[in-house]
Tab-separated table of C-alpha atoms in Angstrom:
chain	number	residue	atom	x	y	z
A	1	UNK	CA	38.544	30.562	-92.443
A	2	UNK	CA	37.505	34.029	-93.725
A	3	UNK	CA	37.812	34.045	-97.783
A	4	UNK	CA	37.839	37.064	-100.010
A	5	UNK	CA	37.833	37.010	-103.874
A	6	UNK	CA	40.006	39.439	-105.465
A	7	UNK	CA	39.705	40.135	-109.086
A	8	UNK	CA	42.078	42.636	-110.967
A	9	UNK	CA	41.573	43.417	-114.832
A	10	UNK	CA	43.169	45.792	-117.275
A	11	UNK	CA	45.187	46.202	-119.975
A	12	UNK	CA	48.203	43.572	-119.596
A	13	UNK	CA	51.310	44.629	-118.157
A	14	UNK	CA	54.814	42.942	-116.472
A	15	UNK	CA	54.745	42.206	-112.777
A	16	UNK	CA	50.793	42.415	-111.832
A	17	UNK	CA	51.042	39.017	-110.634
A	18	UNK	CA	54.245	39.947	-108.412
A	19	UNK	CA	53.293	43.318	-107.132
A	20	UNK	CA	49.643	42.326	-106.039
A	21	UNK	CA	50.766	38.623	-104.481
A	22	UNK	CA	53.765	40.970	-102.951
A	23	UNK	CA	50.954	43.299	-101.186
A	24	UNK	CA	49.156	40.403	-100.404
A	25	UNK	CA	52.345	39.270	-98.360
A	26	UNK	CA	53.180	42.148	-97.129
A	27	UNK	CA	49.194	42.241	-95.259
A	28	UNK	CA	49.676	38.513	-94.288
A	29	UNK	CA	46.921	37.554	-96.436
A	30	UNK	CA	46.888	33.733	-97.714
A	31	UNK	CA	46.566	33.026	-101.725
A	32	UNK	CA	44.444	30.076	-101.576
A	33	UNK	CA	43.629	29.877	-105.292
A	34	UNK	CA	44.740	32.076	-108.091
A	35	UNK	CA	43.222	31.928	-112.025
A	36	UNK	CA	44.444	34.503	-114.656
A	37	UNK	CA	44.589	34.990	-118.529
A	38	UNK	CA	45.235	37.305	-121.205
A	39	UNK	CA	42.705	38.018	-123.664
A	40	UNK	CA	43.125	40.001	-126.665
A	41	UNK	CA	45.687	42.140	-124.591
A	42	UNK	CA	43.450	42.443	-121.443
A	43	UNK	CA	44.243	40.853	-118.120
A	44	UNK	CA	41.782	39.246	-115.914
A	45	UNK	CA	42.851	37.548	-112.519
A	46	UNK	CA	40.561	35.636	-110.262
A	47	UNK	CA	41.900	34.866	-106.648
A	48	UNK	CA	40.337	33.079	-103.797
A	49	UNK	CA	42.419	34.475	-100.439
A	50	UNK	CA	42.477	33.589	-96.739
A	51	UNK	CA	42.332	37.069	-94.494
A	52	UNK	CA	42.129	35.356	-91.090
A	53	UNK	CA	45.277	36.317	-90.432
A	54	UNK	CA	45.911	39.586	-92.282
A	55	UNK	CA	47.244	42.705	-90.570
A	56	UNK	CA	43.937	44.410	-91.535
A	57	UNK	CA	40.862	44.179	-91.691
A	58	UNK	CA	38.618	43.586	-94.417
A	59	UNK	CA	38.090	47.343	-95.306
A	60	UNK	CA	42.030	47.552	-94.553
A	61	UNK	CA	43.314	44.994	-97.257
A	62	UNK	CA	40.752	46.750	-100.065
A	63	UNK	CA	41.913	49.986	-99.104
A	64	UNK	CA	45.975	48.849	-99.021
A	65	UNK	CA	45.367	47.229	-102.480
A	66	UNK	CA	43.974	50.378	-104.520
A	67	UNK	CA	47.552	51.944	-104.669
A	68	UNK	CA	48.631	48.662	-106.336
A	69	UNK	CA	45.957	49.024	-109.052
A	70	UNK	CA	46.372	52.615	-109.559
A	71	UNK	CA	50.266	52.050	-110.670
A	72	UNK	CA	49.380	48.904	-112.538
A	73	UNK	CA	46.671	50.928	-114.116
A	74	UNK	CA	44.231	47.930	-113.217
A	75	UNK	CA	40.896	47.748	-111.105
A	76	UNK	CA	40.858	45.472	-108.402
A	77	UNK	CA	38.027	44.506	-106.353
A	78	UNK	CA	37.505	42.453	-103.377
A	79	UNK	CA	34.660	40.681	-102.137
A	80	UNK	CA	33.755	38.511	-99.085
A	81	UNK	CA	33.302	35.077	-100.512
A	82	UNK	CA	30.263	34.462	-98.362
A	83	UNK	CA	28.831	37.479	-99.662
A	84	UNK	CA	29.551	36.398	-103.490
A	85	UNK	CA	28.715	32.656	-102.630
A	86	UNK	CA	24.780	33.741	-101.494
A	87	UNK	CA	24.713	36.547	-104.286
A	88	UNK	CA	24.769	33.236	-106.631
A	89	UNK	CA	23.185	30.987	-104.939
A	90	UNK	CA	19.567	32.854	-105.226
């Protein structure tokens, strides 16, 4: 299994939730584990995805979800989990 954590973070708006977990359908990509709250007004999402089977590839999926975040007016970023695992294991 390939993982990929996504984070997306802004100030809070309807449907982020639903439009990024619809992209995330739309590419095939598995939500394995999804954290989010509101702070103050500002949104922070954590989610731990599957991409073995996504349409893309990893460059792909990034690319496919910066349209998402510019309407939501959010950043997202994606990282390969083993990447981010090692970067905090040292």
């Amino acid at each position: 299994m390939t993982k990929a954590l996504i984070s997306v973070t802004g100030v809070d708006t309807t449907g982020i939730i639903a439009k990024v977990a619809t992209k995330l359908s739309e590419l095939n990509v598995n939500i394995l584990d999804i954290s989010q709250t509101i702070l103050s007004g500002y949104f922070t999402m954590m989610m731990v995805v599957d991409i073995d089977g996504a349409k893309r590839d990893f460059a792909g999926i990034n690319q496919e979800l910066q349209p998402v975040g510019e309407e939501l007016k959010m950043a997202i970023h994606m990282q390969r989990m083993d990447l981010f695992d090692a970067m905090h294991r040292i």
